[in-house]
């Protein structure tokens, strides 16, 4: 062992101590680098997910969410993507049905206007008000272009 005396207190610093400190320094640098890379891998996805969720609060649904193969959050992003697709498809269906109902109701209103029966006219007008409220609710959503409304005729 090589011993080097330093300072007035006579501290002993050995070559072995230098190796231990060097190993600790290298380990700490490697840990910092690894932590940076791992957190960046998560942080990028989390930031994108946060942006998508912020836009979805405003009614803007994403057309699709994608991640690279092997990414850590792949299952979570696929779950979110499936949820958004289900919601978008449901809203598109509701939107299509609302359009059909509005069309039929407009035709019915035209026929009833000449009718003397006020009760039926009032009921149709009430349905019109409910339909207008539904239109307002649906207008707050911006559906992805890939989700085309599919009208269901009964």
PDB file of C-alpha atoms in Angstrom:
ATOM      1  CA  UNK A   1       0.000   0.000   0.000  1.00  0.00           C
ATOM      2  CA  UNK A   2       1.186   3.428  -0.826  1.00  0.00           C
ATOM      3  CA  UNK A   3       0.567   5.965   1.853  1.00  0.00           C
ATOM      4  CA  UNK A   4       0.561   9.674   1.195  1.00  0.00           C
ATOM      5  CA  UNK A   5       0.386  12.056   4.136  1.00  0.00           C
ATOM      6  CA  UNK A   6      -1.369  15.309   3.569  1.00  0.00           C
ATOM      7  CA  UNK A   7      -2.288  18.349   5.570  1.00  0.00           C
ATOM      8  CA  UNK A   8      -1.536  19.317   9.145  1.00  0.00           C
ATOM      9  CA  UNK A   9      -3.967  16.806  10.586  1.00  0.00           C
ATOM     10  CA  UNK A  10      -1.962  14.014   9.028  1.00  0.00           C
ATOM     11  CA  UNK A  11      -4.815  12.406   7.122  1.00  0.00           C
ATOM     12  CA  UNK A  12      -3.927   9.242   5.327  1.00  0.00           C
ATOM     13  CA  UNK A  13      -4.935   8.840   1.712  1.00  0.00           C
ATOM     14  CA  UNK A  14      -4.191   5.476   0.178  1.00  0.00           C
ATOM     15  CA  UNK A  15      -4.148   4.368  -3.437  1.00  0.00           C
ATOM     16  CA  UNK A  16      -6.921   1.916  -2.541  1.00  0.00           C
ATOM     17  CA  UNK A  17      -9.067   4.818  -1.328  1.00  0.00           C
ATOM     18  CA  UNK A  18      -8.513   6.535  -4.673  1.00  0.00           C
ATOM     19  CA  UNK A  19      -9.754   3.444  -6.519  1.00  0.00           C
ATOM     20  CA  UNK A  20     -12.866   3.231  -4.356  1.00  0.00           C
ATOM     21  CA  UNK A  21     -13.644   6.909  -4.925  1.00  0.00           C
ATOM     22  CA  UNK A  22     -13.084   6.537  -8.657  1.00  0.00           C
ATOM     23  CA  UNK A  23     -15.413   3.516  -8.766  1.00  0.00           C
ATOM     24  CA  UNK A  24     -18.033   5.444  -6.800  1.00  0.00           C
ATOM     25  CA  UNK A  25     -17.719   8.428  -9.123  1.00  0.00           C
ATOM     26  CA  UNK A  26     -18.065   6.241 -12.231  1.00  0.00           C
ATOM     27  CA  UNK A  27     -21.076   4.450 -10.681  1.00  0.00           C
ATOM     28  CA  UNK A  28     -22.761   7.753  -9.848  1.00  0.00           C
ATOM     29  CA  UNK A  29     -22.193   9.115 -13.360  1.00  0.00           C
ATOM     30  CA  UNK A  30     -23.518   5.907 -14.909  1.00  0.00           C
ATOM     31  CA  UNK A  31     -26.567   6.015 -12.608  1.00  0.00           C
ATOM     32  CA  UNK A  32     -27.263   9.627 -13.554  1.00  0.00           C
ATOM     33  CA  UNK A  33     -26.998   8.833 -17.255  1.00  0.00           C
ATOM     34  CA  UNK A  34     -29.225   5.781 -16.937  1.00  0.00           C
ATOM     35  CA  UNK A  35     -31.788   7.720 -14.884  1.00  0.00           C
ATOM     36  CA  UNK A  36     -31.849  10.472 -17.491  1.00  0.00           C
ATOM     37  CA  UNK A  37     -32.409   8.029 -20.350  1.00  0.00           C
ATOM     38  CA  UNK A  38     -35.127   6.061 -18.545  1.00  0.00           C
ATOM     39  CA  UNK A  39     -37.031   9.128 -17.353  1.00  0.00           C
ATOM     40  CA  UNK A  40     -36.837  10.713 -20.809  1.00  0.00           C
ATOM     41  CA  UNK A  41     -38.309   7.550 -22.292  1.00  0.00           C
ATOM     42  CA  UNK A  42     -41.300   7.899 -19.943  1.00  0.00           C
ATOM     43  CA  UNK A  43     -41.489  11.672 -19.906  1.00  0.00           C
ATOM     44  CA  UNK A  44     -41.967  11.992 -23.658  1.00  0.00           C
ATOM     45  CA  UNK A  45     -44.908   9.601 -23.664  1.00  0.00           C
ATOM     46  CA  UNK A  46     -46.430  11.117 -20.554  1.00  0.00           C
ATOM     47  CA  UNK A  47     -46.181  14.590 -22.088  1.00  0.00           C
ATOM     48  CA  UNK A  48     -47.924  13.407 -25.281  1.00  0.00           C
ATOM     49  CA  UNK A  49     -50.635  11.654 -23.264  1.00  0.00           C
ATOM     50  CA  UNK A  50     -51.125  14.780 -21.176  1.00  0.00           C
ATOM     51  CA  UNK A  51     -51.536  16.897 -24.335  1.00  0.00           C
ATOM     52  CA  UNK A  52     -54.081  14.443 -25.777  1.00  0.00           C
ATOM     53  CA  UNK A  53     -56.057  14.442 -22.521  1.00  0.00           C
ATOM     54  CA  UNK A  54     -56.006  18.248 -22.372  1.00  0.00           C
ATOM     55  CA  UNK A  55     -57.392  18.428 -25.933  1.00  0.00           C
ATOM     56  CA  UNK A  56     -59.983  15.771 -25.142  1.00  0.00           C
ATOM     57  CA  UNK A  57     -61.269  17.968 -22.289  1.00  0.00           C
ATOM     58  CA  UNK A  58     -62.061  20.507 -25.016  1.00  0.00           C
ATOM     59  CA  UNK A  59     -63.907  17.859 -27.038  1.00  0.00           C
ATOM     60  CA  UNK A  60     -61.117  17.141 -29.534  1.00  0.00           C
ATOM     61  CA  UNK A  61     -60.667  13.392 -29.809  1.00  0.00           C
ATOM     62  CA  UNK A  62     -57.416  12.129 -31.343  1.00  0.00           C
ATOM     63  CA  UNK A  63     -57.605  10.061 -34.531  1.00  0.00           C
ATOM     64  CA  UNK A  64     -55.101   7.579 -33.094  1.00  0.00           C
ATOM     65  CA  UNK A  65     -52.362   7.268 -30.495  1.00  0.00           C
ATOM     66  CA  UNK A  66     -49.201   5.493 -31.535  1.00  0.00           C
ATOM     67  CA  UNK A  67     -46.044   4.308 -29.831  1.00  0.00           C
ATOM     68  CA  UNK A  68     -43.014   2.465 -31.096  1.00  0.00           C
ATOM     69  CA  UNK A  69     -42.700  -1.275 -30.606  1.00  0.00           C
ATOM     70  CA  UNK A  70     -40.994  -2.099 -27.335  1.00  0.00           C
ATOM     71  CA  UNK A  71     -41.837   1.205 -25.622  1.00  0.00           C
ATOM     72  CA  UNK A  72     -42.600   0.855 -21.944  1.00  0.00           C
ATOM     73  CA  UNK A  73     -46.025   2.500 -21.996  1.00  0.00           C
ATOM     74  CA  UNK A  74     -47.262   0.632 -25.077  1.00  0.00           C
ATOM     75  CA  UNK A  75     -50.080  -1.253 -23.305  1.00  0.00           C
ATOM     76  CA  UNK A  76     -51.290   1.908 -21.560  1.00  0.00           C
ATOM     77  CA  UNK A  77     -51.289   3.950 -24.773  1.00  0.00           C
ATOM     78  CA  UNK A  78     -53.091   1.141 -26.636  1.00  0.00           C
ATOM     79  CA  UNK A  79     -55.728   1.093 -23.891  1.00  0.00           C
ATOM     80  CA  UNK A  80     -56.210   4.859 -24.193  1.00  0.00           C
ATOM     81  CA  UNK A  81     -56.336   4.618 -27.978  1.00  0.00           C
ATOM     82  CA  UNK A  82     -59.003   1.913 -27.822  1.00  0.00           C
ATOM     83  CA  UNK A  83     -61.027   3.994 -25.374  1.00  0.00           C
ATOM     84  CA  UNK A  84     -60.867   7.084 -27.591  1.00  0.00           C
ATOM     85  CA  UNK A  85     -61.869   5.035 -30.653  1.00  0.00           C
ATOM     86  CA  UNK A  86     -64.859   3.586 -28.779  1.00  0.00           C
ATOM     87  CA  UNK A  87     -65.959   7.046 -27.630  1.00  0.00           C
ATOM     88  CA  UNK A  88     -65.478   8.534 -31.102  1.00  0.00           C
ATOM     89  CA  UNK A  89     -67.473   5.726 -32.731  1.00  0.00           C
ATOM     90  CA  UNK A  90     -70.280   6.112 -30.183  1.00  0.00           C
ATOM     91  CA  UNK A  91     -70.384   9.879 -30.690  1.00  0.00           C
ATOM     92  CA  UNK A  92     -70.394   9.432 -34.467  1.00  0.00           C
ATOM     93  CA  UNK A  93     -73.329   7.030 -34.154  1.00  0.00           C
ATOM     94  CA  UNK A  94     -75.195   9.413 -31.872  1.00  0.00           C
ATOM     95  CA  UNK A  95     -74.444  12.243 -34.285  1.00  0.00           C
ATOM     96  CA  UNK A  96     -75.809  10.232 -37.224  1.00  0.00           C
ATOM     97  CA  UNK A  97     -78.949   9.265 -35.315  1.00  0.00           C
ATOM     98  CA  UNK A  98     -79.444  12.869 -34.232  1.00  0.00           C
ATOM     99  CA  UNK A  99     -79.239  13.949 -37.885  1.00  0.00           C
ATOM    100  CA  UNK A 100     -81.834  11.389 -38.939  1.00  0.00           C
ATOM    101  CA  UNK A 101     -84.133  12.351 -36.053  1.00  0.00           C
ATOM    102  CA  UNK A 102     -83.797  16.030 -36.950  1.00  0.00           C
ATOM    103  CA  UNK A 103     -84.672  15.311 -40.572  1.00  0.00           C
ATOM    104  CA  UNK A 104     -87.753  13.245 -39.664  1.00  0.00           C
ATOM    105  CA  UNK A 105     -88.845  15.781 -37.074  1.00  0.00           C
ATOM    106  CA  UNK A 106     -88.595  18.604 -39.596  1.00  0.00           C
ATOM    107  CA  UNK A 107     -90.825  16.643 -41.985  1.00  0.00           C
ATOM    108  CA  UNK A 108     -93.307  15.969 -39.181  1.00  0.00           C
ATOM    109  CA  UNK A 109     -93.363  19.620 -38.120  1.00  0.00           C
ATOM    110  CA  UNK A 110     -94.285  20.603 -41.665  1.00  0.00           C
ATOM    111  CA  UNK A 111     -97.253  18.228 -41.638  1.00  0.00           C
ATOM    112  CA  UNK A 112     -98.483  19.259 -38.184  1.00  0.00           C
ATOM    113  CA  UNK A 113     -98.374  23.050 -38.702  1.00  0.00           C
ATOM    114  CA  UNK A 114    -101.742  22.989 -40.480  1.00  0.00           C
ATOM    115  CA  UNK A 115    -103.232  20.674 -37.857  1.00  0.00           C
ATOM    116  CA  UNK A 116    -105.644  22.252 -35.409  1.00  0.00           C
ATOM    117  CA  UNK A 117    -104.625  19.899 -32.601  1.00  0.00           C
ATOM    118  CA  UNK A 118    -102.386  22.013 -30.341  1.00  0.00           C
ATOM    119  CA  UNK A 119    -101.303  19.149 -28.041  1.00  0.00           C
ATOM    120  CA  UNK A 120     -99.513  17.278 -30.793  1.00  0.00           C
ATOM    121  CA  UNK A 121     -97.811  20.451 -31.976  1.00  0.00           C
ATOM    122  CA  UNK A 122     -96.621  21.198 -28.433  1.00  0.00           C
ATOM    123  CA  UNK A 123     -95.229  17.668 -28.062  1.00  0.00           C
ATOM    124  CA  UNK A 124     -93.349  17.990 -31.356  1.00  0.00           C
ATOM    125  CA  UNK A 125     -91.973  21.383 -30.322  1.00  0.00           C
ATOM    126  CA  UNK A 126     -90.782  19.886 -27.034  1.00  0.00           C
ATOM    127  CA  UNK A 127     -89.004  17.130 -28.951  1.00  0.00           C
ATOM    128  CA  UNK A 128     -87.442  19.847 -31.127  1.00  0.00           C
ATOM    129  CA  UNK A 129     -86.096  21.606 -28.034  1.00  0.00           C
ATOM    130  CA  UNK A 130     -84.577  18.358 -26.746  1.00  0.00           C
ATOM    131  CA  UNK A 131     -83.046  17.733 -30.143  1.00  0.00           C
ATOM    132  CA  UNK A 132     -81.529  21.227 -30.172  1.00  0.00           C
ATOM    133  CA  UNK A 133     -79.982  20.552 -26.744  1.00  0.00           C
ATOM    134  CA  UNK A 134     -78.538  17.316 -28.116  1.00  0.00           C
ATOM    135  CA  UNK A 135     -77.102  19.230 -31.085  1.00  0.00           C
ATOM    136  CA  UNK A 136     -75.423  21.696 -28.699  1.00  0.00           C
ATOM    137  CA  UNK A 137     -73.850  18.851 -26.724  1.00  0.00           C
ATOM    138  CA  UNK A 138     -72.610  17.079 -29.852  1.00  0.00           C
ATOM    139  CA  UNK A 139     -71.234  20.333 -31.277  1.00  0.00           C
ATOM    140  CA  UNK A 140     -68.729  20.478 -28.408  1.00  0.00           C
ATOM    141  CA  UNK A 141     -66.984  17.351 -29.759  1.00  0.00           C
ATOM    142  CA  UNK A 142     -64.627  17.428 -32.729  1.00  0.00           C
ATOM    143  CA  UNK A 143     -64.525  13.893 -34.032  1.00  0.00           C
ATOM    144  CA  UNK A 144     -61.501  12.585 -35.926  1.00  0.00           C
ATOM    145  CA  UNK A 145     -61.983  12.565 -39.690  1.00  0.00           C
ATOM    146  CA  UNK A 146     -61.403   8.803 -39.753  1.00  0.00           C
ATOM    147  CA  UNK A 147     -64.624   8.239 -37.797  1.00  0.00           C
ATOM    148  CA  UNK A 148     -67.419   8.755 -40.283  1.00  0.00           C
ATOM    149  CA  UNK A 149     -70.959   8.796 -38.926  1.00  0.00           C
ATOM    150  CA  UNK A 150     -72.838   5.673 -39.923  1.00  0.00           C
ATOM    151  CA  UNK A 151     -76.590   6.270 -39.909  1.00  0.00           C
ATOM    152  CA  UNK A 152     -78.689   3.349 -38.756  1.00  0.00           C
ATOM    153  CA  UNK A 153     -82.104   3.119 -40.340  1.00  0.00           C
ATOM    154  CA  UNK A 154     -84.706   1.245 -38.419  1.00  0.00           C
TER     155      UNK A 154
END
